[in-house]
Coordinates of C-alpha atoms in Angstrom, one line a residue:
X1 CA -26.6 -12.6 -13.3
X2 CA -24.0 -10.1 -12.0
X3 CA -22.7 -7.5 -14.4
X4 CA -19.3 -6.7 -12.8
X5 CA -16.1 -8.1 -14.1
X6 CA -13.6 -6.8 -11.5
X7 CA -13.7 -5.5 -7.9
X8 CA -12.3 -2.4 -6.3
X9 CA -11.4 -2.7 -2.6
X10 CA -12.3 0.1 -0.2
X11 CA -8.7 0.9 0.7
X12 CA -7.7 1.1 -2.9
X13 CA -10.6 3.3 -3.9
X14 CA -9.9 5.5 -0.8
X15 CA -6.3 6.0 -1.9
X16 CA -7.3 7.0 -5.4
X17 CA -9.9 9.4 -4.0
X18 CA -7.6 10.9 -1.5
X19 CA -5.0 11.6 -4.2
X20 CA -7.4 14.0 -5.9
X21 CA -6.7 17.5 -4.9
X22 CA -9.7 19.6 -3.8
X23 CA -10.7 22.3 -6.2
X24 CA -9.8 25.7 -4.7
X25 CA -12.9 27.7 -3.9
X26 CA -13.2 30.7 -6.3
X27 CA -14.8 34.0 -5.4
X28 CA -18.5 33.6 -4.8
X29 CA -18.4 29.8 -5.0
X30 CA -19.5 27.4 -2.3
X31 CA -17.9 24.1 -1.4
X32 CA -20.1 21.2 -2.7
X33 CA -21.8 18.9 -0.1
X34 CA -19.6 15.9 0.9
X35 CA -21.8 13.4 -1.0
X36 CA -21.5 15.5 -4.2
X37 CA -17.7 15.8 -3.8
X38 CA -17.5 12.0 -3.3
X39 CA -19.7 11.3 -6.4
X40 CA -17.7 13.7 -8.5
X41 CA -14.4 12.0 -7.4
X42 CA -15.6 8.5 -8.3
X43 CA -17.1 9.8 -11.6
X44 CA -13.7 11.4 -12.5
X45 CA -11.9 8.1 -11.8
X46 CA -14.2 6.3 -14.1
X47 CA -14.0 8.9 -16.9
X48 CA -10.2 8.7 -16.7
X49 CA -10.2 4.9 -16.7
X50 CA -8.4 4.7 -13.3
X51 CA -11.4 2.8 -12.0
X52 CA -12.5 0.4 -14.8
X53 CA -16.0 0.2 -16.1
X54 CA -17.9 -2.8 -14.7
X55 CA -15.8 -2.7 -11.5
X56 CA -17.7 -3.7 -8.3
X57 CA -17.4 -0.9 -5.8
X58 CA -17.0 -1.6 -2.1
X59 CA -20.1 -1.7 0.2
X60 CA -21.3 1.6 1.6
X61 CA -20.2 0.8 5.1
X62 CA -16.7 -0.4 4.0
X63 CA -16.0 2.7 2.0
X64 CA -17.4 5.0 4.7
X65 CA -14.9 3.5 7.2
X66 CA -12.0 3.9 4.8
X67 CA -12.8 7.5 4.0
X68 CA -13.8 8.4 7.6
X69 CA -17.2 9.7 6.5
X70 CA -20.7 8.7 7.3
X71 CA -22.5 5.8 5.6
X72 CA -25.2 8.3 4.6
X73 CA -22.7 10.3 2.7
X74 CA -21.6 7.2 0.7
X75 CA -25.2 6.1 0.1
X76 CA -26.1 9.6 -1.2
X77 CA -23.0 9.6 -3.5
X78 CA -23.9 6.2 -4.9
X79 CA -27.5 7.3 -5.5
X80 CA -26.2 10.4 -7.4
X81 CA -24.0 8.2 -9.5
X82 CA -26.8 5.9 -10.3
X83 CA -29.0 8.8 -11.4
X84 CA -26.2 10.0 -13.7
X85 CA -25.6 6.6 -15.3
X86 CA -22.2 6.0 -13.7
X87 CA -23.3 3.3 -11.4
X88 CA -25.6 0.3 -11.6
X89 CA -26.8 -1.9 -8.8
X90 CA -28.7 -5.1 -8.1
X91 CA -29.9 -6.5 -4.8
X92 CA -27.5 -9.2 -3.7
X93 CA -24.9 -8.4 -6.4
X94 CA -23.8 -4.9 -5.2
X95 CA -23.0 -1.8 -7.2
X96 CA -20.6 -1.6 -10.2
X97 CA -19.3 1.3 -12.3
X98 CA -20.9 2.1 -15.7
X99 CA -20.9 4.9 -18.3
X100 CA -24.1 6.6 -19.5
X101 CA -25.6 5.5 -22.8
X102 CA -23.9 7.3 -25.7
X103 CA -20.6 8.0 -23.8
X104 CA -17.4 6.5 -25.2
X105 CA -15.7 3.9 -22.9
X106 CA -12.9 5.6 -21.1
X107 CA -9.4 4.8 -22.2
X108 CA -6.9 3.4 -19.7
X109 CA -3.9 4.4 -21.8
X110 CA -3.1 7.2 -24.2
X111 CA -4.9 6.2 -27.4
X112 CA -4.9 8.7 -30.4
X113 CA -7.9 10.8 -30.9
X114 CA -10.2 9.5 -33.7
X115 CA -9.6 11.4 -37.0
X116 CA -13.2 12.5 -37.2
X117 CA -12.8 14.5 -33.9
X118 CA -9.7 16.4 -35.0
X119 CA -11.7 19.4 -36.4
X120 CA -13.0 20.4 -33.0
X121 CA -10.5 19.1 -30.6
X122 CA -6.7 19.8 -30.2
X123 CA -5.2 16.5 -29.3
X124 CA -2.4 16.7 -26.8
X125 CA -2.9 13.1 -25.7
X126 CA -0.7 11.2 -28.1
X127 CA 3.1 12.1 -28.3
X128 CA 3.3 11.3 -32.1
X129 CA 4.1 13.5 -35.1
X130 CA 3.1 13.2 -38.8
X131 CA 5.4 11.2 -41.0
X132 CA 8.6 12.9 -42.1
X133 CA 7.9 12.9 -45.8
X134 CA 9.1 12.2 -48.5
X135 CA 10.9 9.5 -46.6
X136 CA 7.9 7.4 -45.7
X137 CA 6.8 7.2 -49.3
X138 CA 10.3 6.4 -50.5
X139 CA 10.8 3.7 -47.9
X140 CA 7.6 2.0 -48.9
X141 CA 8.5 2.2 -52.6
X142 CA 11.9 0.8 -51.8
X143 CA 10.3 -2.0 -49.8
X144 CA 8.0 -3.0 -52.7
X145 CA 11.0 -3.3 -55.0
X146 CA 12.7 -5.7 -52.4
X147 CA 9.5 -7.7 -51.8
X148 CA 9.3 -10.3 -54.7
X149 CA 11.9 -12.7 -53.3
X150 CA 10.2 -12.8 -49.9
X151 CA 6.8 -13.3 -51.5
X152 CA 8.0 -16.8 -52.6
X153 CA 8.5 -17.8 -48.9
X154 CA 6.1 -18.5 -46.1
X155 CA 6.6 -14.9 -44.8
X156 CA 7.0 -15.9 -41.1
X157 CA 10.2 -14.6 -39.6
X158 CA 9.8 -14.9 -35.8
X159 CA 13.2 -13.3 -35.1
X160 CA 12.8 -10.7 -37.9
X161 CA 14.2 -10.5 -41.4
X162 CA 17.9 -11.4 -41.3
X163 CA 18.8 -8.3 -43.3
X164 CA 17.1 -6.0 -40.8
X165 CA 18.5 -7.8 -37.8
X166 CA 22.0 -7.4 -39.3
X167 CA 21.4 -3.7 -40.0
X168 CA 20.2 -3.1 -36.4
X169 CA 23.2 -4.9 -35.0
X170 CA 25.5 -2.8 -37.2
X171 CA 23.8 0.3 -35.7
X172 CA 24.7 -0.7 -32.2
X173 CA 28.2 -1.7 -33.2
X174 CA 28.7 1.8 -34.8
X175 CA 27.6 3.3 -31.4
X176 CA 30.5 1.4 -29.7
X177 CA 28.4 -1.6 -28.6
X178 CA 29.6 -4.7 -30.5
X179 CA 26.5 -6.6 -31.4
X180 CA 25.7 -9.7 -33.5
X181 CA 22.5 -10.3 -35.4
X182 CA 21.8 -13.2 -33.1
X183 CA 21.3 -10.6 -30.3
X184 CA 18.5 -8.9 -32.1
X185 CA 14.8 -9.7 -32.4
X186 CA 12.5 -7.6 -34.5
X187 CA 9.1 -6.9 -32.9
X188 CA 5.8 -5.2 -33.6
X189 CA 6.7 -1.9 -32.0
X190 CA 8.3 -1.3 -28.7
X191 CA 5.1 -2.3 -26.9
X192 CA 5.3 -5.7 -28.5
X193 CA 8.9 -6.0 -27.4
X194 CA 8.1 -5.1 -23.8
X195 CA 5.0 -7.3 -23.7
X196 CA 7.2 -10.3 -24.9
X197 CA 9.8 -9.5 -22.2
X198 CA 7.3 -9.3 -19.4
X199 CA 5.7 -12.6 -20.4
X200 CA 9.1 -14.3 -20.5
X201 CA 10.5 -12.9 -17.2
X202 CA 7.7 -11.8 -15.1
X203 CA 4.7 -14.0 -14.6
X204 CA 1.5 -13.0 -12.8
X205 CA 2.3 -11.6 -9.3
X206 CA 6.0 -10.9 -10.1
X207 CA 7.3 -7.5 -9.1
X208 CA 8.5 -5.0 -11.7
X209 CA 10.3 -1.8 -10.6
X210 CA 9.3 1.3 -12.6
X211 CA 10.1 4.9 -12.6
X212 CA 7.6 7.2 -10.9
X213 CA 6.3 8.8 -13.1
X214 CA 6.7 6.5 -16.1
X215 CA 5.1 5.9 -19.5
X216 CA 1.4 5.3 -19.0
X217 CA 0.8 2.7 -21.7
X218 CA 3.7 0.6 -20.4
X219 CA 2.4 0.8 -16.9
X220 CA -1.0 -0.4 -18.1
X221 CA 0.5 -3.2 -20.1
X222 CA 2.3 -4.5 -17.0
X223 CA -0.8 -4.2 -14.8
X224 CA -2.8 -6.2 -17.3
X225 CA -0.1 -8.8 -17.4
X226 CA -0.6 -9.2 -13.6
X227 CA 2.6 -7.6 -12.5
X228 CA 3.0 -5.9 -9.1
X229 CA 4.5 -2.5 -9.9
X230 CA 7.1 -1.1 -7.5
X231 CA 7.4 2.7 -8.1
X232 CA 10.8 4.4 -7.7
X233 CA 10.5 8.2 -7.5
X234 CA 12.3 10.3 -10.0
X235 CA 14.1 13.4 -8.8
X236 CA 12.6 16.9 -9.4
X237 CA 12.9 18.6 -12.7
X238 CA 15.4 17.0 -15.1
X239 CA 17.7 15.6 -12.4
X240 CA 16.4 12.1 -13.2
X241 CA 17.4 9.0 -11.4
X242 CA 18.2 8.8 -7.7
X243 CA 20.4 5.7 -8.0
X244 CA 20.8 5.2 -4.2
X245 CA 17.0 5.0 -4.0
X246 CA 17.0 2.5 -6.9
X247 CA 19.7 0.5 -5.1
X248 CA 17.6 0.2 -2.0
X249 CA 14.4 -0.7 -3.8
X250 CA 16.1 -3.3 -6.0
X251 CA 17.7 -4.8 -2.9
X252 CA 14.7 -4.8 -0.6
X253 CA 11.9 -5.6 -3.1
X254 CA 13.9 -8.0 -5.3
X255 CA 11.9 -7.3 -8.5
X256 CA 12.3 -9.7 -11.4
X257 CA 12.4 -6.8 -13.9
X258 CA 13.0 -3.1 -13.8
X259 CA 11.9 -0.7 -16.6
X260 CA 13.6 2.6 -17.3
X261 CA 13.6 5.2 -20.0
X262 CA 17.1 6.7 -19.7
X263 CA 17.0 8.8 -22.9
X264 CA 14.6 11.7 -22.7
X265 CA 12.4 10.0 -20.2
X266 CA 8.7 9.9 -20.9
X267 CA 7.0 12.0 -19.4
X268 CA 9.7 14.2 -17.7
X269 CA 12.2 14.5 -20.6
X270 CA 15.2 13.7 -18.2
X271 CA 18.4 12.3 -19.7
X272 CA 20.5 10.0 -17.6
X273 CA 24.1 10.8 -17.5
X274 CA 26.8 8.1 -17.8
X275 CA 27.4 7.9 -14.1
X276 CA 23.7 7.2 -13.4
X277 CA 23.7 4.6 -16.1
X278 CA 26.7 2.8 -14.8
X279 CA 25.5 2.8 -11.2
X280 CA 22.0 1.7 -12.2
X281 CA 23.4 -1.3 -14.1
X282 CA 25.6 -2.2 -11.1
X283 CA 22.6 -2.0 -8.8
X284 CA 20.5 -4.2 -11.0
X285 CA 23.3 -6.7 -11.4
X286 CA 23.8 -6.9 -7.6
X287 CA 20.1 -7.5 -7.0
X288 CA 19.7 -10.1 -9.8
X289 CA 17.2 -7.8 -11.5
X290 CA 16.9 -7.7 -15.3
X291 CA 17.0 -4.1 -16.4
X292 CA 14.8 -3.3 -19.4
X293 CA 15.9 -0.1 -21.1
X294 CA 13.6 1.8 -23.4
X295 CA 15.6 3.6 -26.1
X296 CA 12.7 4.8 -28.3
X297 CA 13.5 8.5 -27.6
X298 CA 17.3 8.2 -27.9
X299 CA 17.6 9.9 -31.3
X300 CA 15.3 12.8 -30.5
X301 CA 17.9 15.2 -29.0
X302 CA 16.8 18.7 -29.8
X303 CA 19.8 20.8 -28.9
X304 CA 22.7 21.3 -31.3
X305 CA 26.0 19.9 -30.0
X306 CA 24.4 17.8 -27.3
X307 CA 26.8 15.0 -26.5
X308 CA 24.7 11.8 -25.9
X309 CA 25.9 9.4 -23.2
X310 CA 26.8 5.8 -24.0
X311 CA 23.8 3.4 -24.3
X312 CA 23.0 1.7 -21.0
X313 CA 23.9 -1.7 -22.5
X314 CA 27.4 -0.4 -22.9
X315 CA 27.8 -0.7 -19.1
X316 CA 26.8 -4.4 -19.3
X317 CA 29.6 -6.0 -21.3
X318 CA 28.5 -9.6 -20.3
X319 CA 25.0 -8.9 -21.6
X320 CA 23.5 -10.6 -18.5
X321 CA 21.7 -7.7 -16.9
X322 CA 20.4 -5.3 -19.6
X323 CA 17.8 -5.8 -22.3
X324 CA 17.4 -2.9 -24.7
X325 CA 14.2 -2.0 -26.6
X326 CA 14.2 0.3 -29.6
X327 CA 11.6 1.4 -32.1
X328 CA 11.0 3.3 -35.3
X329 CA 7.7 4.7 -34.0
X330 CA 8.9 7.8 -32.1
X331 CA 12.0 8.7 -34.1
X332 CA 10.3 8.1 -37.5
X333 CA 6.5 7.6 -37.5
X334 CA 4.0 6.0 -35.1
X335 CA 2.4 4.2 -38.0
X336 CA 5.6 2.3 -38.7
X337 CA 5.1 -0.4 -36.1
X338 CA 8.7 -1.8 -36.1
X339 CA 10.5 -2.3 -32.8
X340 CA 13.4 -4.5 -31.7
X341 CA 15.1 -6.1 -28.7
X342 CA 18.8 -6.3 -28.1
X343 CA 19.8 -8.9 -25.6
X344 CA 22.1 -11.9 -25.0
X345 CA 21.6 -14.6 -27.7
X346 CA 20.0 -17.1 -25.3
X347 CA 17.4 -14.5 -24.2
X348 CA 16.6 -13.8 -27.9
X349 CA 16.2 -17.5 -28.5
X350 CA 13.8 -17.8 -25.6
X351 CA 11.8 -14.7 -26.8
X352 CA 11.6 -16.1 -30.3
X353 CA 10.4 -19.5 -29.1
X354 CA 7.7 -17.9 -27.0
X355 CA 6.6 -15.8 -29.9
X356 CA 5.1 -18.9 -31.5
X357 CA 2.2 -18.5 -29.1
X358 CA 1.8 -14.8 -29.6
X359 CA 2.0 -13.0 -33.0
X360 CA 4.4 -15.3 -34.9
X361 CA 6.2 -12.4 -36.5
X362 CA 6.3 -8.8 -37.7
X363 CA 4.9 -7.7 -41.1
X364 CA 7.5 -8.2 -43.8
X365 CA 6.8 -5.1 -45.9
X366 CA 7.3 -2.7 -42.9
X367 CA 10.6 -4.5 -42.0
X368 CA 11.8 -4.0 -45.6
X369 CA 10.8 -0.3 -45.4
X370 CA 12.8 0.2 -42.2
X371 CA 15.7 -1.7 -43.7
X372 CA 15.6 0.5 -46.8
X373 CA 15.9 3.6 -44.5
X374 CA 18.8 2.2 -42.6
X375 CA 20.7 1.0 -45.7
X376 CA 20.3 4.1 -47.8
X377 CA 20.9 6.9 -45.3
X378 CA 17.2 7.8 -45.4
X379 CA 16.9 7.1 -41.7
X380 CA 19.3 9.9 -40.7
X381 CA 17.6 12.4 -43.0
X382 CA 14.1 11.5 -41.8
X383 CA 15.2 11.8 -38.1
X384 CA 16.7 15.2 -38.9
X385 CA 13.2 16.3 -40.1
X386 CA 11.6 14.8 -37.0
X387 CA 14.1 16.7 -34.7
X388 CA 13.4 20.0 -36.5
X389 CA 9.6 19.4 -36.1
X390 CA 9.9 18.5 -32.4
X391 CA 12.3 21.4 -31.7
X392 CA 10.0 24.0 -33.3
X393 CA 6.9 22.6 -31.6
X394 CA 8.6 22.5 -28.2
X395 CA 9.7 26.1 -28.4
X396 CA 6.3 27.3 -29.6
X397 CA 4.5 25.3 -26.8
X398 CA 6.8 26.6 -24.1
X399 CA 6.2 30.2 -25.1
X400 CA 2.5 29.7 -25.4
X401 CA 2.1 28.0 -22.0
X402 CA 4.2 30.5 -20.2
X403 CA 2.1 33.3 -21.7
X404 CA -1.3 31.8 -21.0
X405 CA -0.6 30.0 -17.7
X406 CA 2.3 31.8 -16.0
X407 CA 1.7 29.9 -12.7
X408 CA 2.3 26.5 -14.3
X409 CA 5.8 25.2 -13.7
X410 CA 8.1 23.0 -15.9
X411 CA 11.7 22.5 -16.9
X412 CA 12.4 22.5 -20.7
X413 CA 14.0 19.2 -21.7
X414 CA 16.8 19.0 -24.2
X415 CA 15.1 16.2 -26.2
X416 CA 12.2 13.8 -26.4
X417 CA 8.6 14.7 -27.2
X418 CA 7.1 15.7 -23.8
X419 CA 6.8 18.5 -21.3
X420 CA 5.9 17.5 -17.7
X421 CA 4.0 20.4 -16.2
X422 CA 3.0 21.2 -12.6
X423 CA -0.4 22.8 -12.8
X424 CA -0.2 25.5 -10.1
X425 CA -2.0 23.5 -7.4
X426 CA -4.9 22.4 -9.6
X427 CA -6.0 18.8 -10.2
X428 CA -4.6 17.5 -13.4
X429 CA -7.5 15.1 -13.6
X430 CA -10.0 17.9 -13.4
X431 CA -8.1 19.9 -16.0
X432 CA -8.2 16.9 -18.3
X433 CA -12.0 16.6 -17.8
X434 CA -12.6 20.3 -18.3
X435 CA -10.3 20.3 -21.3
X436 CA -12.6 17.9 -23.1
X437 CA -15.4 20.4 -22.7
X438 CA -13.4 23.4 -24.1
X439 CA -11.7 21.6 -27.0
X440 CA -8.3 20.3 -25.8
X441 CA -7.4 16.8 -24.9
X442 CA -4.6 16.4 -22.4
X443 CA -3.6 13.4 -20.2
X444 CA -3.5 14.0 -16.5
X445 CA -0.5 13.2 -14.2
X446 CA -2.0 10.2 -12.5
X447 CA -2.0 8.2 -15.7
X448 CA 1.8 8.2 -15.4
X449 CA 1.9 7.1 -11.8
X450 CA 1.0 4.2 -9.5
X451 CA -2.0 4.5 -7.2
X452 CA -3.1 8.0 -7.8
X453 CA 0.3 9.8 -7.7
X454 CA 0.9 13.1 -9.7
X455 CA -2.5 14.6 -9.4
X456 CA -1.0 18.0 -9.7
X457 CA 0.5 17.4 -13.2
X458 CA -0.3 17.1 -16.9
X459 CA 1.8 15.9 -19.8
X460 CA 2.1 18.1 -22.9
X461 CA 3.6 16.6 -26.0
X462 CA 5.5 18.5 -28.8
X463 CA 2.9 17.6 -31.4
X464 CA 1.5 21.0 -32.2
X465 CA 3.2 24.3 -33.0
X466 CA 2.6 27.8 -34.2
X467 CA -0.9 29.1 -34.0
X468 CA -2.2 25.7 -32.9
X469 CA 0.1 25.7 -29.9
X470 CA -1.1 29.2 -29.0
X471 CA -4.7 28.0 -29.2
X472 CA -4.0 24.9 -27.2
X473 CA -2.6 27.0 -24.4
X474 CA -5.6 29.3 -24.5
X475 CA -7.9 26.3 -24.2
X476 CA -5.8 24.9 -21.3
X477 CA -6.1 28.2 -19.6
X478 CA -9.9 28.1 -20.1
X479 CA -10.0 24.6 -18.6
X480 CA -7.9 25.7 -15.6
X481 CA -10.3 28.6 -15.1
X482 CA -13.2 26.2 -14.9
X483 CA -11.4 24.1 -12.4
X484 CA -10.3 27.0 -10.3
X485 CA -13.8 28.5 -10.1
X486 CA -15.5 25.2 -9.5
X487 CA -17.6 25.4 -12.6
X488 CA -19.5 22.3 -13.6
X489 CA -21.7 21.1 -16.4
X490 CA -21.2 20.5 -20.0
X491 CA -22.4 23.7 -21.7
X492 CA -19.0 24.7 -23.1
X493 CA -18.8 23.6 -26.7
X494 CA -15.4 22.9 -28.4
X495 CA -14.4 25.6 -30.9
X496 CA -13.4 24.6 -34.4
X497 CA -9.8 25.7 -35.0
X498 CA -8.6 26.3 -38.6
X499 CA -4.8 26.5 -39.0

């Protein structure tokens, strides 16, 4: 019986391997043999989740041809991986990826670090902050007071609680976008919203245009839904969206959907101006593409007096082109899994109908808590706390990274929760691997790209500040040193940090 569940083609594996930058040879170090470098590259792809566990690898001859190396080199690399527990083989069934016994399965997205590991590891993987108390507690208490009437019903509200739908619609209207409750569906977080949209509009094999880079978890969601991702490169720094490039891609590839984060883009932090928004909507309308706009970061502006542009849906008065997704998870707390969709009423009806075969509805108590925040003014006060936390952390992290890693390059964003950093010519994947050994967890750039792009980047979230930010930068510098000098092995033990 074969043990592999998917297959990796030779050309695809070669692209991923070729995207990895070679480690610079430090003083006194020797370049590893070709088979060792190949084995290390495949092992790194498995550890990062970019090659799935239980994926059948191409035959030795096929991979040798794609990489322009000898079959002996590939055979030796496969044998090394088998010896390390990263490859299993069976005559007649081929070879497939594995992880050694006792190792955790690699994550393909950006899952939070388990709480039990927080004592020895600084987690820069998840862009989420602690709850802005006392507002979480007050919201839950207010929700409990409002709960009794709902407890006498079946509790299933596929479109969301009517009171919360009305409150969200009022919020858009207050921003200058007239909205009816019938244009709102409450979801289980923004991920739930985008998953529902993808299933409604983009079946398996459909094209979806995405920013490059883009949010890793959304890219993985779309891949697992069977979508064919069409990357559209972002401009350097915070310049954001090259609308002419978008216009050409939408016209030529004719994707069914396009996904953008126009407000403090994840991971770059870019903010689209009104002209970019208007032209992007026009390009999508002309191509017949539905534009899905992720607004989860829109309230996280971190500079006083920053004038925010109109929402993207404000440039689509007919409501036929733009679907907007919002969430409480970034602006308030990741544990509050409440999201929403704003779209034309007929789209909302279709989404609600399809929901009968998914999750049926969003938890009532959490909806009541968010509704309490919106209706009492608690939301604005909580978001002010969140902005202050993120601003303080951002400034501390910027100072710490510039001090510890002066050759790393980045542009400081005016909002959001992430810093997109060019790692001075080093491999972001190797820095992430080395970081696990010295006590800092950081996602590498390729997680945010398609087919191995952004190997020379890492993403740093504004989740730590003060002395922890200083220590995180020191550990990142230690990881960069390991990569720069070609050090291998797992003898480095994470240090316990006490704030």
